[in-house]
Amino acid sequence: MDAPNDEAFASSEPFCIDTMEAHEWLQWVLIPRLSSLIDSGMALPTAFAIAPYYEEAFKDDETRDYVDLLNHLRELDALFKQ
């Protein structure tokens, strides 16, 4: 999958909701940002909760293909609350 265009990344909306699909934001924004923080030894976010956004984003998806992803995102949220 190709990265979204530069304008999509310039969004001022949370999760770039107006310019990216939920899976795009995860792949092209969140994961790279977290990787960068880890690589540079910087503190990770606290009081972080991403799973609720994805629960809402996938609420009408009847395939249930996203269940594993939601479980991993919930685990990630739990780590950030420690």
JSON list of N, CA and C in Angstrom, two decimals:
[
{"chain": "A", "resi": 1, "resn": "MET", "atom": "N", "xyz": [0.84, -1.18, 0.00]},
{"chain": "A", "resi": 1, "resn": "MET", "atom": "CA", "xyz": [0.00, 0.00, 0.00]},
{"chain": "A", "resi": 1, "resn": "MET", "atom": "C", "xyz": [0.89, 1.24, 0.00]},
{"chain": "A", "resi": 2, "resn": "ASP", "atom": "N", "xyz": [0.56, 2.17, -0.84]},
{"chain": "A", "resi": 2, "resn": "ASP", "atom": "CA", "xyz": [1.31, 3.42, -0.93]},
{"chain": "A", "resi": 2, "resn": "ASP", "atom": "C", "xyz": [0.92, 4.36, 0.21]},
{"chain": "A", "resi": 3, "resn": "ALA", "atom": "N", "xyz": [1.86, 5.17, 0.63]},
{"chain": "A", "resi": 3, "resn": "ALA", "atom": "CA", "xyz": [1.59, 6.16, 1.67]},
{"chain": "A", "resi": 3, "resn": "ALA", "atom": "C", "xyz": [0.60, 7.19, 1.16]},
{"chain": "A", "resi": 4, "resn": "PRO", "atom": "N", "xyz": [-0.22, 7.72, 2.07]},
{"chain": "A", "resi": 4, "resn": "PRO", "atom": "CA", "xyz": [-1.11, 8.82, 1.69]},
{"chain": "A", "resi": 4, "resn": "PRO", "atom": "C", "xyz": [-0.28, 10.02, 1.20]},
{"chain": "A", "resi": 5, "resn": "ASN", "atom": "N", "xyz": [-0.94, 10.92, 0.49]},
{"chain": "A", "resi": 5, "resn": "ASN", "atom": "CA", "xyz": [-0.22, 12.10, -0.02]},
{"chain": "A", "resi": 5, "resn": "ASN", "atom": "C", "xyz": [0.14, 13.04, 1.13]},
{"chain": "A", "resi": 6, "resn": "ASP", "atom": "N", "xyz": [1.02, 13.97, 0.84]},
{"chain": "A", "resi": 6, "resn": "ASP", "atom": "CA", "xyz": [1.51, 14.90, 1.87]},
{"chain": "A", "resi": 6, "resn": "ASP", "atom": "C", "xyz": [0.39, 15.69, 2.54]},
{"chain": "A", "resi": 7, "resn": "GLU", "atom": "N", "xyz": [-0.63, 16.04, 1.78]},
{"chain": "A", "resi": 7, "resn": "GLU", "atom": "CA", "xyz": [-1.75, 16.81, 2.34]},
{"chain": "A", "resi": 7, "resn": "GLU", "atom": "C", "xyz": [-2.47, 16.01, 3.42]},
{"chain": "A", "resi": 8, "resn": "ALA", "atom": "N", "xyz": [-2.53, 14.70, 3.26]},
{"chain": "A", "resi": 8, "resn": "ALA", "atom": "CA", "xyz": [-3.21, 13.87, 4.25]},
{"chain": "A", "resi": 8, "resn": "ALA", "atom": "C", "xyz": [-2.50, 13.95, 5.60]},
{"chain": "A", "resi": 9, "resn": "PHE", "atom": "N", "xyz": [-1.18, 14.04, 5.58]},
{"chain": "A", "resi": 9, "resn": "PHE", "atom": "CA", "xyz": [-0.41, 14.12, 6.82]},
{"chain": "A", "resi": 9, "resn": "PHE", "atom": "C", "xyz": [-0.52, 15.50, 7.47]},
{"chain": "A", "resi": 10, "resn": "ALA", "atom": "N", "xyz": [-0.93, 16.50, 6.74]},
{"chain": "A", "resi": 10, "resn": "ALA", "atom": "CA", "xyz": [-1.02, 17.86, 7.26]},
{"chain": "A", "resi": 10, "resn": "ALA", "atom": "C", "xyz": [-2.32, 18.13, 8.00]},
{"chain": "A", "resi": 11, "resn": "SER", "atom": "N", "xyz": [-3.17, 17.14, 8.12]},
{"chain": "A", "resi": 11, "resn": "SER", "atom": "CA", "xyz": [-4.45, 17.31, 8.80]},
{"chain": "A", "resi": 11, "resn": "SER", "atom": "C", "xyz": [-4.26, 17.80, 10.23]},
{"chain": "A", "resi": 12, "resn": "SER", "atom": "N", "xyz": [-5.16, 18.64, 10.67]},
{"chain": "A", "resi": 12, "resn": "SER", "atom": "CA", "xyz": [-5.13, 19.09, 12.07]},
{"chain": "A", "resi": 12, "resn": "SER", "atom": "C", "xyz": [-6.15, 18.33, 12.91]},
{"chain": "A", "resi": 13, "resn": "GLU", "atom": "N", "xyz": [-6.86, 17.41, 12.30]},
{"chain": "A", "resi": 13, "resn": "GLU", "atom": "CA", "xyz": [-7.87, 16.62, 13.00]},
{"chain": "A", "resi": 13, "resn": "GLU", "atom": "C", "xyz": [-7.21, 15.44, 13.73]},
{"chain": "A", "resi": 14, "resn": "PRO", "atom": "N", "xyz": [-7.79, 15.04, 14.88]},
{"chain": "A", "resi": 14, "resn": "PRO", "atom": "CA", "xyz": [-7.26, 13.85, 15.55]},
{"chain": "A", "resi": 14, "resn": "PRO", "atom": "C", "xyz": [-7.29, 12.65, 14.60]},
{"chain": "A", "resi": 15, "resn": "PHE", "atom": "N", "xyz": [-6.25, 11.86, 14.65]},
{"chain": "A", "resi": 15, "resn": "PHE", "atom": "CA", "xyz": [-6.13, 10.65, 13.82]},
{"chain": "A", "resi": 15, "resn": "PHE", "atom": "C", "xyz": [-6.20, 10.95, 12.32]},
{"chain": "A", "resi": 16, "resn": "CYS", "atom": "N", "xyz": [-6.02, 12.20, 11.95]},
{"chain": "A", "resi": 16, "resn": "CYS", "atom": "CA", "xyz": [-6.15, 12.61, 10.53]},
{"chain": "A", "resi": 16, "resn": "CYS", "atom": "C", "xyz": [-7.47, 12.07, 9.96]},
{"chain": "A", "resi": 17, "resn": "ILE", "atom": "N", "xyz": [-8.49, 12.11, 10.79]},
{"chain": "A", "resi": 17, "resn": "ILE", "atom": "CA", "xyz": [-9.77, 11.49, 10.44]},
{"chain": "A", "resi": 17, "resn": "ILE", "atom": "C", "xyz": [-10.39, 12.05, 9.17]},
{"chain": "A", "resi": 18, "resn": "ASP", "atom": "N", "xyz": [-10.01, 13.27, 8.83]},
{"chain": "A", "resi": 18, "resn": "ASP", "atom": "CA", "xyz": [-10.58, 13.89, 7.63]},
{"chain": "A", "resi": 18, "resn": "ASP", "atom": "C", "xyz": [-9.79, 13.56, 6.36]},
{"chain": "A", "resi": 19, "resn": "THR", "atom": "N", "xyz": [-8.62, 12.94, 6.51]},
{"chain": "A", "resi": 19, "resn": "THR", "atom": "CA", "xyz": [-7.78, 12.69, 5.34]},
{"chain": "A", "resi": 19, "resn": "THR", "atom": "C", "xyz": [-7.28, 11.25, 5.20]},
{"chain": "A", "resi": 20, "resn": "MET", "atom": "N", "xyz": [-7.44, 10.44, 6.25]},
{"chain": "A", "resi": 20, "resn": "MET", "atom": "CA", "xyz": [-6.95, 9.06, 6.20]},
{"chain": "A", "resi": 20, "resn": "MET", "atom": "C", "xyz": [-7.98, 8.10, 6.77]},
{"chain": "A", "resi": 21, "resn": "GLU", "atom": "N", "xyz": [-7.93, 6.89, 6.28]},
{"chain": "A", "resi": 21, "resn": "GLU", "atom": "CA", "xyz": [-8.69, 5.80, 6.88]},
{"chain": "A", "resi": 21, "resn": "GLU", "atom": "C", "xyz": [-7.98, 5.40, 8.17]},
{"chain": "A", "resi": 22, "resn": "ALA", "atom": "N", "xyz": [-8.69, 4.76, 9.08]},
{"chain": "A", "resi": 22, "resn": "ALA", "atom": "CA", "xyz": [-8.11, 4.38, 10.37]},
{"chain": "A", "resi": 22, "resn": "ALA", "atom": "C", "xyz": [-6.85, 3.53, 10.19]},
{"chain": "A", "resi": 23, "resn": "HIS", "atom": "N", "xyz": [-6.90, 2.58, 9.28]},
{"chain": "A", "resi": 23, "resn": "HIS", "atom": "CA", "xyz": [-5.73, 1.71, 9.09]},
{"chain": "A", "resi": 23, "resn": "HIS", "atom": "C", "xyz": [-4.54, 2.48, 8.52]},
{"chain": "A", "resi": 24, "resn": "GLU", "atom": "N", "xyz": [-4.80, 3.50, 7.72]},
{"chain": "A", "resi": 24, "resn": "GLU", "atom": "CA", "xyz": [-3.71, 4.31, 7.17]},
{"chain": "A", "resi": 24, "resn": "GLU", "atom": "C", "xyz": [-3.02, 5.10, 8.28]},
{"chain": "A", "resi": 25, "resn": "TRP", "atom": "N", "xyz": [-3.81, 5.69, 9.17]},
{"chain": "A", "resi": 25, "resn": "TRP", "atom": "CA", "xyz": [-3.23, 6.47, 10.26]},
{"chain": "A", "resi": 25, "resn": "TRP", "atom": "C", "xyz": [-2.37, 5.57, 11.14]},
{"chain": "A", "resi": 26, "resn": "LEU", "atom": "N", "xyz": [-2.84, 4.38, 11.42]},
{"chain": "A", "resi": 26, "resn": "LEU", "atom": "CA", "xyz": [-2.08, 3.44, 12.24]},
{"chain": "A", "resi": 26, "resn": "LEU", "atom": "C", "xyz": [-0.75, 3.11, 11.57]},
{"chain": "A", "resi": 27, "resn": "GLN", "atom": "N", "xyz": [-0.80, 2.77, 10.28]},
{"chain": "A", "resi": 27, "resn": "GLN", "atom": "CA", "xyz": [0.40, 2.36, 9.55]},
{"chain": "A", "resi": 27, "resn": "GLN", "atom": "C", "xyz": [1.37, 3.51, 9.30]},
{"chain": "A", "resi": 28, "resn": "TRP", "atom": "N", "xyz": [0.85, 4.66, 8.94]},
{"chain": "A", "resi": 28, "resn": "TRP", "atom": "CA", "xyz": [1.72, 5.74, 8.46]},
{"chain": "A", "resi": 28, "resn": "TRP", "atom": "C", "xyz": [1.99, 6.83, 9.48]},
{"chain": "A", "resi": 29, "resn": "VAL", "atom": "N", "xyz": [1.25, 6.85, 10.59]},
{"chain": "A", "resi": 29, "resn": "VAL", "atom": "CA", "xyz": [1.46, 7.90, 11.59]},
{"chain": "A", "resi": 29, "resn": "VAL", "atom": "C", "xyz": [1.84, 7.29, 12.95]},
{"chain": "A", "resi": 30, "resn": "LEU", "atom": "N", "xyz": [0.93, 6.52, 13.54]},
{"chain": "A", "resi": 30, "resn": "LEU", "atom": "CA", "xyz": [1.17, 6.04, 14.91]},
{"chain": "A", "resi": 30, "resn": "LEU", "atom": "C", "xyz": [2.39, 5.13, 15.02]},
{"chain": "A", "resi": 31, "resn": "ILE", "atom": "N", "xyz": [2.45, 4.10, 14.21]},
{"chain": "A", "resi": 31, "resn": "ILE", "atom": "CA", "xyz": [3.56, 3.15, 14.33]},
{"chain": "A", "resi": 31, "resn": "ILE", "atom": "C", "xyz": [4.91, 3.84, 14.09]},
{"chain": "A", "resi": 32, "resn": "PRO", "atom": "N", "xyz": [5.04, 4.65, 13.03]},
{"chain": "A", "resi": 32, "resn": "PRO", "atom": "CA", "xyz": [6.33, 5.34, 12.87]},
{"chain": "A", "resi": 32, "resn": "PRO", "atom": "C", "xyz": [6.67, 6.29, 14.02]},
{"chain": "A", "resi": 33, "resn": "ARG", "atom": "N", "xyz": [5.68, 6.97, 14.57]},
{"chain": "A", "resi": 33, "resn": "ARG", "atom": "CA", "xyz": [5.95, 7.89, 15.68]},
{"chain": "A", "resi": 33, "resn": "ARG", "atom": "C", "xyz": [6.41, 7.14, 16.92]},
{"chain": "A", "resi": 34, "resn": "LEU", "atom": "N", "xyz": [5.73, 6.04, 17.23]},
{"chain": "A", "resi": 34, "resn": "LEU", "atom": "CA", "xyz": [6.14, 5.25, 18.39]},
{"chain": "A", "resi": 34, "resn": "LEU", "atom": "C", "xyz": [7.52, 4.65, 18.18]},
{"chain": "A", "resi": 35, "resn": "SER", "atom": "N", "xyz": [7.79, 4.17, 16.98]},
{"chain": "A", "resi": 35, "resn": "SER", "atom": "CA", "xyz": [9.11, 3.62, 16.67]},
{"chain": "A", "resi": 35, "resn": "SER", "atom": "C", "xyz": [10.19, 4.67, 16.84]},
{"chain": "A", "resi": 36, "resn": "SER", "atom": "N", "xyz": [9.91, 5.88, 16.39]},
{"chain": "A", "resi": 36, "resn": "SER", "atom": "CA", "xyz": [10.87, 6.97, 16.52]},
{"chain": "A", "resi": 36, "resn": "SER", "atom": "C", "xyz": [11.14, 7.30, 17.98]},
{"chain": "A", "resi": 37, "resn": "LEU", "atom": "N", "xyz": [10.10, 7.33, 18.79]},
{"chain": "A", "resi": 37, "resn": "LEU", "atom": "CA", "xyz": [10.27, 7.59, 20.22]},
{"chain": "A", "resi": 37, "resn": "LEU", "atom": "C", "xyz": [11.14, 6.52, 20.86]},
{"chain": "A", "resi": 38, "resn": "ILE", "atom": "N", "xyz": [10.85, 5.27, 20.54]},
{"chain": "A", "resi": 38, "resn": "ILE", "atom": "CA", "xyz": [11.61, 4.15, 21.11]},
{"chain": "A", "resi": 38, "resn": "ILE", "atom": "C", "xyz": [13.06, 4.22, 20.65]},
{"chain": "A", "resi": 39, "resn": "ASP", "atom": "N", "xyz": [13.27, 4.43, 19.36]},
{"chain": "A", "resi": 39, "resn": "ASP", "atom": "CA", "xyz": [14.63, 4.48, 18.81]},
{"chain": "A", "resi": 39, "resn": "ASP", "atom": "C", "xyz": [15.47, 5.60, 19.42]},
{"chain": "A", "resi": 40, "resn": "SER", "atom": "N", "xyz": [14.82, 6.71, 19.75]},
{"chain": "A", "resi": 40, "resn": "SER", "atom": "CA", "xyz": [15.56, 7.85, 20.30]},
{"chain": "A", "resi": 40, "resn": "SER", "atom": "C", "xyz": [15.60, 7.85, 21.82]},
{"chain": "A", "resi": 41, "resn": "GLY", "atom": "N", "xyz": [15.01, 6.82, 22.44]},
{"chain": "A", "resi": 41, "resn": "GLY", "atom": "CA", "xyz": [15.04, 6.70, 23.90]},
{"chain": "A", "resi": 41, "resn": "GLY", "atom": "C", "xyz": [14.15, 7.70, 24.61]},
{"chain": "A", "resi": 42, "resn": "MET", "atom": "N", "xyz": [13.20, 8.25, 23.91]},
{"chain": "A", "resi": 42, "resn": "MET", "atom": "CA", "xyz": [12.30, 9.23, 24.50]},
{"chain": "A", "resi": 42, "resn": "MET", "atom": "C", "xyz": [11.16, 8.53, 25.23]},
{"chain": "A", "resi": 43, "resn": "ALA", "atom": "N", "xyz": [10.53, 9.26, 26.12]},
{"chain": "A", "resi": 43, "resn": "ALA", "atom": "CA", "xyz": [9.41, 8.72, 26.88]},
{"chain": "A", "resi": 43, "resn": "ALA", "atom": "C", "xyz": [8.23, 8.45, 25.95]},
{"chain": "A", "resi": 44, "resn": "LEU", "atom": "N", "xyz": [7.57, 7.35, 26.21]},
{"chain": "A", "resi": 44, "resn": "LEU", "atom": "CA", "xyz": [6.36, 7.02, 25.46]},
{"chain": "A", "resi": 44, "resn": "LEU", "atom": "C", "xyz": [5.17, 7.75, 26.08]},
{"chain": "A", "resi": 45, "resn": "PRO", "atom": "N", "xyz": [4.11, 7.92, 25.32]},
{"chain": "A", "resi": 45, "resn": "PRO", "atom": "CA", "xyz": [2.94, 8.62, 25.86]},
{"chain": "A", "resi": 45, "resn": "PRO", "atom": "C", "xyz": [2.36, 7.89, 27.07]},
{"chain": "A", "resi": 46, "resn": "THR", "atom": "N", "xyz": [1.72, 8.64, 27.93]},
{"chain": "A", "resi": 46, "resn": "THR", "atom": "CA", "xyz": [1.00, 8.06, 29.06]},
{"chain": "A", "resi": 46, "resn": "THR", "atom": "C", "xyz": [-0.47, 8.44, 28.91]},
{"chain": "A", "resi": 47, "resn": "ALA", "atom": "N", "xyz": [-1.31, 7.74, 29.63]},
{"chain": "A", "resi": 47, "resn": "ALA", "atom": "CA", "xyz": [-2.75, 7.97, 29.54]},
{"chain": "A", "resi": 47, "resn": "ALA", "atom": "C", "xyz": [-3.19, 7.95, 28.08]},
{"chain": "A", "resi": 48, "resn": "PHE", "atom": "N", "xyz": [-2.69, 6.99, 27.38]},
{"chain": "A", "resi": 48, "resn": "PHE", "atom": "CA", "xyz": [-2.88, 6.84, 25.94]},
{"chain": "A", "resi": 48, "resn": "PHE", "atom": "C", "xyz": [-3.94, 5.78, 25.70]},
{"chain": "A", "resi": 49, "resn": "ALA", "atom": "N", "xyz": [-4.93, 6.07, 24.88]},
{"chain": "A", "resi": 49, "resn": "ALA", "atom": "CA", "xyz": [-5.97, 5.09, 24.57]},
{"chain": "A", "resi": 49, "resn": "ALA", "atom": "C", "xyz": [-6.32, 5.20, 23.09]},
{"chain": "A", "resi": 50, "resn": "ILE", "atom": "N", "xyz": [-5.89, 4.23, 22.33]},
{"chain": "A", "resi": 50, "resn": "ILE", "atom": "CA", "xyz": [-6.15, 4.21, 20.89]},
{"chain": "A", "resi": 50, "resn": "ILE", "atom": "C", "xyz": [-7.26, 3.23, 20.53]},
{"chain": "A", "resi": 51, "resn": "ALA", "atom": "N", "xyz": [-7.44, 2.19, 21.33]},
{"chain": "A", "resi": 51, "resn": "ALA", "atom": "CA", "xyz": [-8.43, 1.16, 21.01]},
{"chain": "A", "resi": 51, "resn": "ALA", "atom": "C", "xyz": [-9.85, 1.72, 20.83]},
{"chain": "A", "resi": 52, "resn": "PRO", "atom": "N", "xyz": [-10.31, 2.66, 21.66]},
{"chain": "A", "resi": 52, "resn": "PRO", "atom": "CA", "xyz": [-11.67, 3.16, 21.48]},
{"chain": "A", "resi": 52, "resn": "PRO", "atom": "C", "xyz": [-11.91, 3.76, 20.09]},
{"chain": "A", "resi": 53, "resn": "TYR", "atom": "N", "xyz": [-10.92, 4.43, 19.54]},
{"chain": "A", "resi": 53, "resn": "TYR", "atom": "CA", "xyz": [-11.08, 4.99, 18.19]},
{"chain": "A", "resi": 53, "resn": "TYR", "atom": "C", "xyz": [-11.28, 3.86, 17.18]},
{"chain": "A", "resi": 54, "resn": "TYR", "atom": "N", "xyz": [-10.50, 2.81, 17.30]},
{"chain": "A", "resi": 54, "resn": "TYR", "atom": "CA", "xyz": [-10.61, 1.70, 16.35]},
{"chain": "A", "resi": 54, "resn": "TYR", "atom": "C", "xyz": [-11.87, 0.89, 16.57]},
{"chain": "A", "resi": 55, "resn": "GLU", "atom": "N", "xyz": [-12.33, 0.78, 17.80]},
{"chain": "A", "resi": 55, "resn": "GLU", "atom": "CA", "xyz": [-13.61, 0.13, 18.05]},
{"chain": "A", "resi": 55, "resn": "GLU", "atom": "C", "xyz": [-14.72, 0.86, 17.31]},
{"chain": "A", "resi": 56, "resn": "GLU", "atom": "N", "xyz": [-14.68, 2.18, 17.36]},
{"chain": "A", "resi": 56, "resn": "GLU", "atom": "CA", "xyz": [-15.67, 2.99, 16.65]},
{"chain": "A", "resi": 56, "resn": "GLU", "atom": "C", "xyz": [-15.48, 2.89, 15.14]},
{"chain": "A", "resi": 57, "resn": "ALA", "atom": "N", "xyz": [-14.25, 2.96, 14.69]},
{"chain": "A", "resi": 57, "resn": "ALA", "atom": "CA", "xyz": [-13.97, 2.92, 13.25]},
{"chain": "A", "resi": 57, "resn": "ALA", "atom": "C", "xyz": [-14.43, 1.61, 12.61]},
{"chain": "A", "resi": 58, "resn": "PHE", "atom": "N", "xyz": [-14.34, 0.53, 13.36]},
{"chain": "A", "resi": 58, "resn": "PHE", "atom": "CA", "xyz": [-14.68, -0.79, 12.80]},
{"chain": "A", "resi": 58, "resn": "PHE", "atom": "C", "xyz": [-16.04, -1.31, 13.24]},
{"chain": "A", "resi": 59, "resn": "LYS", "atom": "N", "xyz": [-16.84, -0.49, 13.89]},
{"chain": "A", "resi": 59, "resn": "LYS", "atom": "CA", "xyz": [-18.11, -0.97, 14.45]},
{"chain": "A", "resi": 59, "resn": "LYS", "atom": "C", "xyz": [-19.06, -1.54, 13.41]},
{"chain": "A", "resi": 60, "resn": "ASP", "atom": "N", "xyz": [-19.00, -1.08, 12.18]},
{"chain": "A", "resi": 60, "resn": "ASP", "atom": "CA", "xyz": [-19.91, -1.58, 11.14]},
{"chain": "A", "resi": 60, "resn": "ASP", "atom": "C", "xyz": [-19.27, -2.65, 10.26]},
{"chain": "A", "resi": 61, "resn": "ASP", "atom": "N", "xyz": [-18.06, -3.04, 10.55]},
{"chain": "A", "resi": 61, "resn": "ASP", "atom": "CA", "xyz": [-17.35, -4.05, 9.76]},
{"chain": "A", "resi": 61, "resn": "ASP", "atom": "C", "xyz": [-17.82, -5.43, 10.21]},
{"chain": "A", "resi": 62, "resn": "GLU", "atom": "N", "xyz": [-18.55, -6.10, 9.36]},
{"chain": "A", "resi": 62, "resn": "GLU", "atom": "CA", "xyz": [-19.11, -7.40, 9.70]},
{"chain": "A", "resi": 62, "resn": "GLU", "atom": "C", "xyz": [-18.14, -8.55, 9.48]},
{"chain": "A", "resi": 63, "resn": "THR", "atom": "N", "xyz": [-17.00, -8.30, 8.88]},
{"chain": "A", "resi": 63, "resn": "THR", "atom": "CA", "xyz": [-16.05, -9.38, 8.60]},
{"chain": "A", "resi": 63, "resn": "THR", "atom": "C", "xyz": [-15.36, -9.88, 9.85]},
{"chain": "A", "resi": 64, "resn": "ARG", "atom": "N", "xyz": [-15.26, -9.02, 10.85]},
{"chain": "A", "resi": 64, "resn": "ARG", "atom": "CA", "xyz": [-14.58, -9.34, 12.10]},
{"chain": "A", "resi": 64, "resn": "ARG", "atom": "C", "xyz": [-13.09, -9.56, 11.91]},
{"chain": "A", "resi": 65, "resn": "ASP", "atom": "N", "xyz": [-12.55, -9.15, 10.77]},
{"chain": "A", "resi": 65, "resn": "ASP", "atom": "CA", "xyz": [-11.12, -9.30, 10.49]},
{"chain": "A", "resi": 65, "resn": "ASP", "atom": "C", "xyz": [-10.26, -8.44, 11.40]},
{"chain": "A", "resi": 66, "resn": "TYR", "atom": "N", "xyz": [-10.85, -7.49, 12.05]},
{"chain": "A", "resi": 66, "resn": "TYR", "atom": "CA", "xyz": [-10.13, -6.52, 12.86]},
{"chain": "A", "resi": 66, "resn": "TYR", "atom": "C", "xyz": [-9.98, -6.94, 14.33]},
{"chain": "A", "resi": 67, "resn": "VAL", "atom": "N", "xyz": [-10.57, -8.05, 14.72]},
{"chain": "A", "resi": 67, "resn": "VAL", "atom": "CA", "xyz": [-10.60, -8.45, 16.13]},
{"chain": "A", "resi": 67, "resn": "VAL", "atom": "C", "xyz": [-9.19, -8.58, 16.72]},
{"chain": "A", "resi": 68, "resn": "ASP", "atom": "N", "xyz": [-8.29, -9.24, 16.02]},
{"chain": "A", "resi": 68, "resn": "ASP", "atom": "CA", "xyz": [-6.92, -9.37, 16.52]},
{"chain": "A", "resi": 68, "resn": "ASP", "atom": "C", "xyz": [-6.26, -8.00, 16.68]},
{"chain": "A", "resi": 69, "resn": "LEU", "atom": "N", "xyz": [-6.48, -7.13, 15.71]},
{"chain": "A", "resi": 69, "resn": "LEU", "atom": "CA", "xyz": [-5.92, -5.78, 15.79]},
{"chain": "A", "resi": 69, "resn": "LEU", "atom": "C", "xyz": [-6.43, -5.06, 17.04]},
{"chain": "A", "resi": 70, "resn": "LEU", "atom": "N", "xyz": [-7.73, -5.14, 17.29]},
{"chain": "A", "resi": 70, "resn": "LEU", "atom": "CA", "xyz": [-8.28, -4.48, 18.48]},
{"chain": "A", "resi": 70, "resn": "LEU", "atom": "C", "xyz": [-7.67, -5.04, 19.75]},
{"chain": "A", "resi": 71, "resn": "ASN", "atom": "N", "xyz": [-7.48, -6.35, 19.79]},
{"chain": "A", "resi": 71, "resn": "ASN", "atom": "CA", "xyz": [-6.87, -6.94, 20.98]},
{"chain": "A", "resi": 71, "resn": "ASN", "atom": "C", "xyz": [-5.45, -6.42, 21.20]},
{"chain": "A", "resi": 72, "resn": "HIS", "atom": "N", "xyz": [-4.69, -6.30, 20.13]},
{"chain": "A", "resi": 72, "resn": "HIS", "atom": "CA", "xyz": [-3.33, -5.76, 20.25]},
{"chain": "A", "resi": 72, "resn": "HIS", "atom": "C", "xyz": [-3.35, -4.29, 20.66]},
{"chain": "A", "resi": 73, "resn": "LEU", "atom": "N", "xyz": [-4.28, -3.53, 20.12]},
{"chain": "A", "resi": 73, "resn": "LEU", "atom": "CA", "xyz": [-4.38, -2.12, 20.49]},
{"chain": "A", "resi": 73, "resn": "LEU", "atom": "C", "xyz": [-4.78, -1.96, 21.96]},
{"chain": "A", "resi": 74, "resn": "ARG", "atom": "N", "xyz": [-5.64, -2.84, 22.45]},
{"chain": "A", "resi": 74, "resn": "ARG", "atom": "CA", "xyz": [-6.01, -2.80, 23.87]},
{"chain": "A", "resi": 74, "resn": "ARG", "atom": "C", "xyz": [-4.80, -3.12, 24.75]},
{"chain": "A", "resi": 75, "resn": "GLU", "atom": "N", "xyz": [-3.99, -4.08, 24.31]},
{"chain": "A", "resi": 75, "resn": "GLU", "atom": "CA", "xyz": [-2.76, -4.39, 25.05]},
{"chain": "A", "resi": 75, "resn": "GLU", "atom": "C", "xyz": [-1.82, -3.18, 25.06]},
{"chain": "A", "resi": 76, "resn": "LEU", "atom": "N", "xyz": [-1.71, -2.52, 23.94]},
{"chain": "A", "resi": 76, "resn": "LEU", "atom": "CA", "xyz": [-0.88, -1.32, 23.84]},
{"chain": "A", "resi": 76, "resn": "LEU", "atom": "C", "xyz": [-1.39, -0.24, 24.79]},
{"chain": "A", "resi": 77, "resn": "ASP", "atom": "N", "xyz": [-2.70, -0.03, 24.80]},
{"chain": "A", "resi": 77, "resn": "ASP", "atom": "CA", "xyz": [-3.29, 0.94, 25.72]},
{"chain": "A", "resi": 77, "resn": "ASP", "atom": "C", "xyz": [-2.94, 0.60, 27.17]},
{"chain": "A", "resi": 78, "resn": "ALA", "atom": "N", "xyz": [-3.03, -0.68, 27.52]},
{"chain": "A", "resi": 78, "resn": "ALA", "atom": "CA", "xyz": [-2.73, -1.11, 28.89]},
{"chain": "A", "resi": 78, "resn": "ALA", "atom": "C", "xyz": [-1.27, -0.82, 29.24]},
{"chain": "A", "resi": 79, "resn": "LEU", "atom": "N", "xyz": [-0.36, -1.03, 28.30]},
{"chain": "A", "resi": 79, "resn": "LEU", "atom": "CA", "xyz": [1.05, -0.73, 28.55]},
{"chain": "A", "resi": 79, "resn": "LEU", "atom": "C", "xyz": [1.28, 0.75, 28.83]},
{"chain": "A", "resi": 80, "resn": "PHE", "atom": "N", "xyz": [0.57, 1.60, 28.13]},
{"chain": "A", "resi": 80, "resn": "PHE", "atom": "CA", "xyz": [0.76, 3.03, 28.31]},
{"chain": "A", "resi": 80, "resn": "PHE", "atom": "C", "xyz": [0.16, 3.54, 29.61]},
{"chain": "A", "resi": 81, "resn": "LYS", "atom": "N", "xyz": [-0.71, 2.76, 30.21]},
{"chain": "A", "resi": 81, "resn": "LYS", "atom": "CA", "xyz": [-1.31, 3.17, 31.48]},
{"chain": "A", "resi": 81, "resn": "LYS", "atom": "C", "xyz": [-0.46, 2.77, 32.68]},
{"chain": "A", "resi": 82, "resn": "GLN", "atom": "N", "xyz": [0.56, 1.96, 32.46]},
{"chain": "A", "resi": 82, "resn": "GLN", "atom": "CA", "xyz": [1.40, 1.49, 33.57]},
{"chain": "A", "resi": 82, "resn": "GLN", "atom": "C", "xyz": [2.33, 2.58, 34.05]}
]
